[in-house]
Tab-separated table of C-alpha atoms in Angstrom:
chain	number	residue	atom	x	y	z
A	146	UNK	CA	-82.988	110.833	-91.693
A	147	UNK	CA	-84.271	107.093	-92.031
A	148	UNK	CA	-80.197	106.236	-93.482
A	149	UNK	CA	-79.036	108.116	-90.808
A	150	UNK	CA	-80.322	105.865	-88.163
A	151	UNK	CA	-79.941	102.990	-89.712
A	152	UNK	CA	-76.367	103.638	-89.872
A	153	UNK	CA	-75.937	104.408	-85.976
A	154	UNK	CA	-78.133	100.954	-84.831
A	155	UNK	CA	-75.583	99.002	-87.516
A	156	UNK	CA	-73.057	100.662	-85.621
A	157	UNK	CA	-74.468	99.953	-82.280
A	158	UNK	CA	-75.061	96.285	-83.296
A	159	UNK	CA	-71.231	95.679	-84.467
A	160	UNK	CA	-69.691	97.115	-81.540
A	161	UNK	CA	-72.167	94.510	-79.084
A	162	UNK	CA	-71.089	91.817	-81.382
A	163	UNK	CA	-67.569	92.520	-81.436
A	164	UNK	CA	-67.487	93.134	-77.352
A	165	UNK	CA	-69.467	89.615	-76.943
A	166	UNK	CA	-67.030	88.119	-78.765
A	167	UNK	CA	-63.540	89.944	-76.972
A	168	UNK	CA	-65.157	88.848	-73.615
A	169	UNK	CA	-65.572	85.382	-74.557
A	170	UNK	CA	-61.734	85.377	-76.203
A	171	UNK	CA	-60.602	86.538	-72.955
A	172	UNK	CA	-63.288	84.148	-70.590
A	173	UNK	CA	-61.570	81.506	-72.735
A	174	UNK	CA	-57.622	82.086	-72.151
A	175	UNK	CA	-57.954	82.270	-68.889
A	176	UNK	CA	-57.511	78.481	-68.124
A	177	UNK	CA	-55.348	77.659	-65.253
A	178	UNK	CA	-52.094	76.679	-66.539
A	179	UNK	CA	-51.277	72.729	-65.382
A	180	UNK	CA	-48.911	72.413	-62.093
A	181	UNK	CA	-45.778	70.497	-63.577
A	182	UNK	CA	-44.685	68.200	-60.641
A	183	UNK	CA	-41.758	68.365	-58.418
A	184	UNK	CA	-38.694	67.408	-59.391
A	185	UNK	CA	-38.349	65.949	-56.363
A	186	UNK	CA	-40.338	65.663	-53.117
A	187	UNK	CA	-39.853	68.208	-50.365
A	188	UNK	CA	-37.765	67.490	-47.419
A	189	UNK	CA	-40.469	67.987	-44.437
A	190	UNK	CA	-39.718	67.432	-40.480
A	191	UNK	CA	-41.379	63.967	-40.330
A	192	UNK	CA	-41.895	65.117	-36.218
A	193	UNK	CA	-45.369	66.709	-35.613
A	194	UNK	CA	-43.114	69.334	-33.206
A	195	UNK	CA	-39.330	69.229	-34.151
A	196	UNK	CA	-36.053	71.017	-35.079
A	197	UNK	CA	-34.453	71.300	-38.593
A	198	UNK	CA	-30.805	71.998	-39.082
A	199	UNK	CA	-28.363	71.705	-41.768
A	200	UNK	CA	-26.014	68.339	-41.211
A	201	UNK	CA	-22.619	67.629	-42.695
A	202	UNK	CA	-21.320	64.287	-42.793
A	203	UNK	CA	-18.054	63.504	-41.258
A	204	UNK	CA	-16.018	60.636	-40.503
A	205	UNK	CA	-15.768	58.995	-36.942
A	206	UNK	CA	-13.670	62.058	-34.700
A	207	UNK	CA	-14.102	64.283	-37.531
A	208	UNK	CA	-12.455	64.200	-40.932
A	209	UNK	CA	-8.725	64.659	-40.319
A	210	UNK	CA	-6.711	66.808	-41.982
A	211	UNK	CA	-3.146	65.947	-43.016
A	212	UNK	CA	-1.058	69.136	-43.456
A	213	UNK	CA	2.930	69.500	-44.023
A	214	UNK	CA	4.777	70.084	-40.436
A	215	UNK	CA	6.801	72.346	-41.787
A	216	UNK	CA	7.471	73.912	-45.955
A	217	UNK	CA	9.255	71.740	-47.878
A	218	UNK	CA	9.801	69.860	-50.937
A	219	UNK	CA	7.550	66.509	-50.930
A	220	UNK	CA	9.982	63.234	-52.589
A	221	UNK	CA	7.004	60.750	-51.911
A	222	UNK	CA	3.329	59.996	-51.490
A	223	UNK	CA	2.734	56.321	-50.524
A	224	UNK	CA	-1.168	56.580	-50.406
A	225	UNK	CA	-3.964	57.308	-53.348
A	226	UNK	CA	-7.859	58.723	-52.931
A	227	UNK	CA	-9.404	55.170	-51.217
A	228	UNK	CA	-6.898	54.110	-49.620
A	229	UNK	CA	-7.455	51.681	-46.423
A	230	UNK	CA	-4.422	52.403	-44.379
A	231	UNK	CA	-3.487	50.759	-40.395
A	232	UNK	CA	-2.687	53.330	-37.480
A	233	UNK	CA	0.918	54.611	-38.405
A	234	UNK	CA	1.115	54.400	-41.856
A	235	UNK	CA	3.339	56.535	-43.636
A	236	UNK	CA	1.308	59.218	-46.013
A	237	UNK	CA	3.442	61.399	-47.126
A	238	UNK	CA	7.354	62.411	-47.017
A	239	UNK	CA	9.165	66.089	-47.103
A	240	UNK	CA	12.913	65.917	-47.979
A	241	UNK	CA	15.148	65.389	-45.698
A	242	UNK	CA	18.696	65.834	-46.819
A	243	UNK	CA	19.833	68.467	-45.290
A	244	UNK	CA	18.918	67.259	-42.328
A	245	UNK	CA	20.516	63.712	-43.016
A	246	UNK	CA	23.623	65.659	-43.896
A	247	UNK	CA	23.561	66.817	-40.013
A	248	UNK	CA	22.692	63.654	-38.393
A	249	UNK	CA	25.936	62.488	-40.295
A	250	UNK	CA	28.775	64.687	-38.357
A	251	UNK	CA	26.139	64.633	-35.495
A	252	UNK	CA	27.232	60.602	-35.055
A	253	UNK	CA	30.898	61.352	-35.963
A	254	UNK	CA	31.227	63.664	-32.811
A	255	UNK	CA	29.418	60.899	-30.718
A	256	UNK	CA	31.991	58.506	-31.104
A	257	UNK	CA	34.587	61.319	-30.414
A	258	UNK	CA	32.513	61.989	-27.520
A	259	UNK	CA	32.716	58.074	-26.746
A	260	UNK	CA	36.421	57.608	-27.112
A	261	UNK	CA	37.184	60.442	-25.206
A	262	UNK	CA	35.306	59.180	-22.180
A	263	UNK	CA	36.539	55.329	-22.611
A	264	UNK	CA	40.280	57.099	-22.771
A	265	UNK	CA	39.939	58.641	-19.394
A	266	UNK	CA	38.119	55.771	-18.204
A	267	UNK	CA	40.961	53.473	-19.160
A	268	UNK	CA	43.905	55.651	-17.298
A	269	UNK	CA	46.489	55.105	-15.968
A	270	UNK	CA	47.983	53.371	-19.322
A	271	UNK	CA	50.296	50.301	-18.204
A	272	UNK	CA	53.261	51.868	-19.829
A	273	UNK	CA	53.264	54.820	-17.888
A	274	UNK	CA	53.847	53.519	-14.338
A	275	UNK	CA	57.532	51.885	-14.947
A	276	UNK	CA	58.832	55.612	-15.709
A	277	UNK	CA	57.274	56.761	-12.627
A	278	UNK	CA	58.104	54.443	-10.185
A	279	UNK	CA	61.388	54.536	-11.388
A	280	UNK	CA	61.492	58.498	-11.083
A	281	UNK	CA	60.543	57.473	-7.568
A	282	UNK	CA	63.569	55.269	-6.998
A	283	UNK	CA	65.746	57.917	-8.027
A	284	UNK	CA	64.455	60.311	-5.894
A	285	UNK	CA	64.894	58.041	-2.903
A	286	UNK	CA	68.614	57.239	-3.681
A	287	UNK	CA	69.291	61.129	-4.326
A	288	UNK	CA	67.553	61.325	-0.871
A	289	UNK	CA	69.635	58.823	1.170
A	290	UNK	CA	73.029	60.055	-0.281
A	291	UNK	CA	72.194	63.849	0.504
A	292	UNK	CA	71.434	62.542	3.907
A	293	UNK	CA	74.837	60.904	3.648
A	294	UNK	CA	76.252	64.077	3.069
A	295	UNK	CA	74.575	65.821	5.656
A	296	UNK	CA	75.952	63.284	8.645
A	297	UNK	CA	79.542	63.428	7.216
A	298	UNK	CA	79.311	67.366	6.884
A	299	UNK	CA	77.870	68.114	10.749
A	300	UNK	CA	80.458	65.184	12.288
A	301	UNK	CA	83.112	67.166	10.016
A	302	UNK	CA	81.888	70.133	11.775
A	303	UNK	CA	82.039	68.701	15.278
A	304	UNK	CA	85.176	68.508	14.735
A	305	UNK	CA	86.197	71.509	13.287
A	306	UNK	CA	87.164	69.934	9.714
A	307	UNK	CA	84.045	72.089	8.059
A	308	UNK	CA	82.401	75.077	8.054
A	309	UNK	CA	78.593	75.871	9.012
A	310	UNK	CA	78.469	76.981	5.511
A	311	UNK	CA	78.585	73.785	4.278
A	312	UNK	CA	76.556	72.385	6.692
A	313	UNK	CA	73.904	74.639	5.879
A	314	UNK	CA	74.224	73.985	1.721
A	315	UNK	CA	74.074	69.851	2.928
A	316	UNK	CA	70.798	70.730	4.656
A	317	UNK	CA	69.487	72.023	1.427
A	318	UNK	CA	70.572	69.956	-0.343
A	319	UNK	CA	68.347	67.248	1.447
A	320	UNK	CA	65.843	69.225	1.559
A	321	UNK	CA	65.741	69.506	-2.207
A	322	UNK	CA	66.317	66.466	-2.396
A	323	UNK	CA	63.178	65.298	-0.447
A	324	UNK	CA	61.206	67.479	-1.656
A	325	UNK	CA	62.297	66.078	-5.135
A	326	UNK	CA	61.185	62.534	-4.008
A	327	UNK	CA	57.476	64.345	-2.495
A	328	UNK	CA	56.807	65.091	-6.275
A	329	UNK	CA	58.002	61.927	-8.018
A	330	UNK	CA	55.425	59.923	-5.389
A	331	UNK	CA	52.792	62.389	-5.809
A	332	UNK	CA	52.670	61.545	-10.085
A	333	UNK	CA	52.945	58.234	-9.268
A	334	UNK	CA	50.098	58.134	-6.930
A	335	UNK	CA	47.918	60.646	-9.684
A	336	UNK	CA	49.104	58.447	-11.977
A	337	UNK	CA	47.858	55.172	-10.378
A	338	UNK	CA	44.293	56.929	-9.342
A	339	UNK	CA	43.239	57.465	-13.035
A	340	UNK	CA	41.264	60.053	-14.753
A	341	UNK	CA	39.622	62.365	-11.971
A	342	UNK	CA	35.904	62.101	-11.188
A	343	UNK	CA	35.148	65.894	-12.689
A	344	UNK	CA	37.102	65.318	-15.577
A	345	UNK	CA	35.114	62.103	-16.509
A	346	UNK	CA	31.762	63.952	-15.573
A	347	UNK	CA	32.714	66.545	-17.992
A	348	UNK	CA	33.544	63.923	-20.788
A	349	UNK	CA	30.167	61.966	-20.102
A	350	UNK	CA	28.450	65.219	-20.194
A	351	UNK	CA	29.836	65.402	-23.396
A	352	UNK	CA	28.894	62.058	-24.389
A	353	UNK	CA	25.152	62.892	-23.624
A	354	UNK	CA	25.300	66.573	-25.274
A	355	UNK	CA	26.023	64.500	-28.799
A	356	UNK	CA	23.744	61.300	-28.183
A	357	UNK	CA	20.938	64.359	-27.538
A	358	UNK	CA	21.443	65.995	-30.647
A	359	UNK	CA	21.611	62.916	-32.718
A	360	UNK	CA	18.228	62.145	-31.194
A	361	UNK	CA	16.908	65.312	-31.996
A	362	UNK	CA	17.876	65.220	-35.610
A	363	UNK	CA	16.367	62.127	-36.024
A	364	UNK	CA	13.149	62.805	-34.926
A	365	UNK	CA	13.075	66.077	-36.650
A	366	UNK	CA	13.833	63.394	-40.190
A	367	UNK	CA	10.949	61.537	-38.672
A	368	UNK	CA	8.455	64.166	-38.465
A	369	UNK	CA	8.874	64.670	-42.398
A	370	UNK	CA	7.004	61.366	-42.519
A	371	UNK	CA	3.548	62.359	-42.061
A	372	UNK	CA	1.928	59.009	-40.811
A	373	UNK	CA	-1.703	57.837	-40.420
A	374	UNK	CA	-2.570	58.473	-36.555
A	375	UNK	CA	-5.227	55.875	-36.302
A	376	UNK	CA	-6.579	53.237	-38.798
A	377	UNK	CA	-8.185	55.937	-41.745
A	378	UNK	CA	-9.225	56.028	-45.426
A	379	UNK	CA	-7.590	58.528	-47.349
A	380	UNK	CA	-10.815	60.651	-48.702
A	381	UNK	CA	-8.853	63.597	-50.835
A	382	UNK	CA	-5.409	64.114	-51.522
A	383	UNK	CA	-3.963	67.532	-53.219
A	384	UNK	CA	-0.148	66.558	-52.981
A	385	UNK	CA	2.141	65.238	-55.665
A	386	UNK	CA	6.185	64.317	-55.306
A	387	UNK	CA	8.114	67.138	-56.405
A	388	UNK	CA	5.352	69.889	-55.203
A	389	UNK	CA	6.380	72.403	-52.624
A	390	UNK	CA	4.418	71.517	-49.404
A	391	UNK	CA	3.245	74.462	-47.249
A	392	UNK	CA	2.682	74.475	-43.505
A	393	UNK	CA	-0.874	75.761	-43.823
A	394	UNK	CA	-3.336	73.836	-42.097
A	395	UNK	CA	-5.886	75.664	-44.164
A	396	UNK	CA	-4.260	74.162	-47.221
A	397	UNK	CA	-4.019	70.146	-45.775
A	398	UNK	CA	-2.218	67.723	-48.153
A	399	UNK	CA	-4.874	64.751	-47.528
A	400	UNK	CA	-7.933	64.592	-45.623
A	401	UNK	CA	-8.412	61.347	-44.117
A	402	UNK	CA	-11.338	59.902	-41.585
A	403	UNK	CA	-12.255	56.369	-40.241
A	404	UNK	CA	-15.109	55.527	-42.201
A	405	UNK	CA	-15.978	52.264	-39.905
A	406	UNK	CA	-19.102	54.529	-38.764
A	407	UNK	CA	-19.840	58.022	-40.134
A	408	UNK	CA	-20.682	60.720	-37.889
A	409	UNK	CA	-23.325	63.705	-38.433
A	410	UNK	CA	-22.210	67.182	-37.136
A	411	UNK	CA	-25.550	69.486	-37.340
A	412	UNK	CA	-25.611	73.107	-36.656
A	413	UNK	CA	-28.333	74.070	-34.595
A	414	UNK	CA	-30.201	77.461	-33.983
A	415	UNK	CA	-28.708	79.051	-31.113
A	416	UNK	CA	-32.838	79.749	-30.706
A	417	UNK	CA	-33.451	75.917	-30.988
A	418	UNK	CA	-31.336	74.323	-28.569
A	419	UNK	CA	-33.239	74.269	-26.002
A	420	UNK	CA	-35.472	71.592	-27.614
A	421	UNK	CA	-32.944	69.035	-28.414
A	422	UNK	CA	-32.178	66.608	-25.510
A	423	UNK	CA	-29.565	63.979	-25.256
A	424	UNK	CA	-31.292	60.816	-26.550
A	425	UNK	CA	-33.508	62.302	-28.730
A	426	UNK	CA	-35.217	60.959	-31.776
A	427	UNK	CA	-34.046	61.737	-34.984
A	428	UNK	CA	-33.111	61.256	-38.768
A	429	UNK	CA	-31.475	62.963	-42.074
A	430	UNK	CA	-32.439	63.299	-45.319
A	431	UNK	CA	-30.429	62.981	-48.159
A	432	UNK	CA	-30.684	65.710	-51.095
A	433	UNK	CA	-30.644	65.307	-54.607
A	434	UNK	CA	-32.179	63.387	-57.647
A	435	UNK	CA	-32.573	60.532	-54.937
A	436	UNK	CA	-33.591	60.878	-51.280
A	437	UNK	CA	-33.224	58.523	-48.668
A	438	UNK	CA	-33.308	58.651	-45.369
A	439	UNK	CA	-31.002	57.569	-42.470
A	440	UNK	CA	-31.254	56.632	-38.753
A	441	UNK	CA	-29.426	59.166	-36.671
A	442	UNK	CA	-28.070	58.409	-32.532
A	443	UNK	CA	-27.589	61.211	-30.418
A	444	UNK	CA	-23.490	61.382	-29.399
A	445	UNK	CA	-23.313	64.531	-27.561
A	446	UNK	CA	-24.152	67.974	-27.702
A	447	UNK	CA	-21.133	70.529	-27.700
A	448	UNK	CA	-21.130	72.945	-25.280
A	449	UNK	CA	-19.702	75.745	-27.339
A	450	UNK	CA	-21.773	78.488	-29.694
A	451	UNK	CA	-20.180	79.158	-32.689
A	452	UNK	CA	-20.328	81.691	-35.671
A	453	UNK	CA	-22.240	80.198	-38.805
A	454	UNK	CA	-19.909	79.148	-41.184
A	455	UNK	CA	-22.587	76.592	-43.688
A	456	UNK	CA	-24.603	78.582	-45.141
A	457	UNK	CA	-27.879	76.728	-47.572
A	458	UNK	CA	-28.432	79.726	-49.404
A	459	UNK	CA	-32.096	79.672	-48.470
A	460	UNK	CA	-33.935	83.167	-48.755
A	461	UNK	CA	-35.003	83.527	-45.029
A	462	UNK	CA	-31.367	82.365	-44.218
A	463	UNK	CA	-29.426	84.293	-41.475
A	464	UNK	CA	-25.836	84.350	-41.855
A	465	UNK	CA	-26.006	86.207	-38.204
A	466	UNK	CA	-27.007	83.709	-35.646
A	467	UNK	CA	-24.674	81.159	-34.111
A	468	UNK	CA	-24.830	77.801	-33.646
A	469	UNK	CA	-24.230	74.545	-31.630
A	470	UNK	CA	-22.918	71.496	-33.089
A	471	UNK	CA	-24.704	68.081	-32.445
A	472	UNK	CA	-23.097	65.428	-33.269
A	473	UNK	CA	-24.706	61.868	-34.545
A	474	UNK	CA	-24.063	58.241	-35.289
A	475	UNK	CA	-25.641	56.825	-38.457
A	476	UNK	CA	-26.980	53.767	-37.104
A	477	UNK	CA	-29.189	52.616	-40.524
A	478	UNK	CA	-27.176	53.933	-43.426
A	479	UNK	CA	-29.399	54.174	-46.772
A	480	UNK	CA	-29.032	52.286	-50.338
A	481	UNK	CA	-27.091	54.983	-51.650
A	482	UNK	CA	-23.677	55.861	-50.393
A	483	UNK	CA	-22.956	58.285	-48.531
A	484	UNK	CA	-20.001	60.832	-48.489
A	485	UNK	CA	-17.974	63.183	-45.948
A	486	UNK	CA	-18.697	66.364	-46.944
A	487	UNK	CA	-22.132	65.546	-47.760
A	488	UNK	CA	-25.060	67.935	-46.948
A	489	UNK	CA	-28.218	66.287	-45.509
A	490	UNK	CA	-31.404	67.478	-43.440
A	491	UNK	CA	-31.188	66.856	-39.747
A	492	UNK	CA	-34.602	66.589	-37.922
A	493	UNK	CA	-34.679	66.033	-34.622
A	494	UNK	CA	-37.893	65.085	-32.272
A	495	UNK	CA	-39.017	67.919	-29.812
A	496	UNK	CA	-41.956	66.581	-28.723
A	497	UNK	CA	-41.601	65.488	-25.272
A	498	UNK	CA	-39.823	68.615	-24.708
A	499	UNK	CA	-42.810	70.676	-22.680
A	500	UNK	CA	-42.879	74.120	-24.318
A	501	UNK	CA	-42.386	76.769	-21.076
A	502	UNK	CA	-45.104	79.329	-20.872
A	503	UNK	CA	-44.762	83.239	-21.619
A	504	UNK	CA	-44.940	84.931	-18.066
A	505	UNK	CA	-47.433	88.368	-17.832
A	506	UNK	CA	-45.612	91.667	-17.941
């Protein structure tokens, strides 16, 4: 009886000792793990009352991009990524031989064209008058002598030495003969007057018709130049001579900008608008292993709502909404460069915007 006991208190006493010591094993491991610090610091507004947007930077009037006019094969590309290039200068080049081909017989029947109008401009030719005046002369002595005949034949007749019948074949006779002398006057005269007015209408007409489609050929070989439109930096460039260009402007062949100032275009709550006003405060922030931030200027607000087409990837994101663009000048750019294309943190102030009170139901 005494063993028993003494076997149930050891008993007793081991488990106490063994829960004292689990408790203190687990009192012990729970120590609060140490905070490991951020990799980087968070971008928060800076304005006590503010809006946040997402901000892509752009080149002054938007980054520019240089597409194909129409599909063909590219012979060269003058520029490279970096490139500083004036207003005008020639990017790329489509071939153009076929067209070249065309703008050759296209000249040929211009000066066709030309000679034909300076050859009825230069009528009557010298040479041909002589022959005609002389056609004329002929005519007038065939004239006078059937008129000769004429006389003799109705004195004849007076007198009873010929018939009426000849009379009458005299009279014809002059008659033809007149009329004869009507004709060779009238080519002389057309002759003399030179080319007629409608003629030389239709051969200028002509003229034009050719000298128009000469133009248009070469400015259709000119628009296979793509050229610079203003004075730009050539920021991408996915084009090489020999490649097949496509018209797609989804697709561009370069994308240039004027980098002289860079422009912020930052999409803005369709819910938040109403707290940004023109001349507002506000900044961006860069992203990434090193953050800086930059001075921002109001340039205007866009009056158009569009579909959300940036999306952060944040968790509370919504891919829903729309948004209006406002567009920025960087007025104090940071120590690291900065890039079109580049994301950044747009916070603009909203403080002096008075909030406008919930009416009742």
């Amino acid at each position: 009886m005494r063993e028993g006991t003494l076997v149930r208190w050891t008993t007793i006493t081991l488990s106490a000792i063994g829960l004292t010591v689990g408790v203190a094993a687990v009192l012990g491991g729970r120590q609060e793990p140490p905070e490991p610090p951020l990799a980087r610091r968070a971008s928060i507004n800076p304005y006590l009352r503010g809006v946040a947007a997402l901000g892509i930077l752009e080149a002054q009037g938007r980054n520019i991009a240089a597409s194909a006019p129409e599909p063909g094969l590219v012979t060269d590309v003058f520029v490279d990524v970096g490139d500083t290039l004036a207003a005008d200068a020639p990017l790329f080049k489509l071939d153009s031989r076929t067209l070249e081909s065309e703008l050759i017989r296209a000249r040929a029947a211009v000066d066709v064209a030309r000679a034909e109008l300076q050859r009825a401009k230069d009528l009557p030719r010298p040479e041909d008058i002589p022959p005609l005046e002389a056609s004329v002369a002929v005519a007038e002595a065939v004239l006078a002598d059937r008129e000769e005949q004429l006389a003799l034949n109705e004195d004849a007749l007076r007198r009873g030495g010929a018939t009426s019948r000849e009379v009458s074949l005299s009279r014809y006779n002059r008659d033809a003969a007149a009329a004869e002398l009507a004709r060779a006057r009238a080519e002389l005269a057309k002759a003399k007057a030179g080319a007629w007015a409608p003629d030389l209408a239709i051969r200028q007409a002509e003229l034009d018709r050719t000298q128009a489609e000469v133009s248009a050929l070469e400015a259709r070989i000119a628009r296979l130049t793509v050229r610079a439109p203003k004075a730009v930096t050539v920021l991408s460039r996915d084009i090489e001579p020999g490649e097949y260009a496509v018209a797609d402007p989804n697709r561009p062949a370069m994308i240039i900008g004027d980098l002289s100032t860079l422009h912020v275009r930052a999409q803005v709550d369709e819910e938040d608008i109403a707290l940004v006003r023109e001349g507002a405060q506000a900044m961006a922030r860069t992203r990434g292993a090193i953050v800086q931030d930059i001075g921002l200027e109001i340039i205007r607000i866009e009056p158009f709502a569009r579909r959300k087409v940036d999306i952060t990837g944040a968790n509370a994101e919504r891919v829903d909404t729309r948004v209006i663009d406002v567009v920025f000048r960087v007025v104090d750019k940071p120590s690291t460069p900065l890039f079109p294309g580049q994301a950044v943190d747009v916070f603009i102030n909203a403080e002096d915007v008075e909030p406008t009170p919930v009416s009742g139901s």
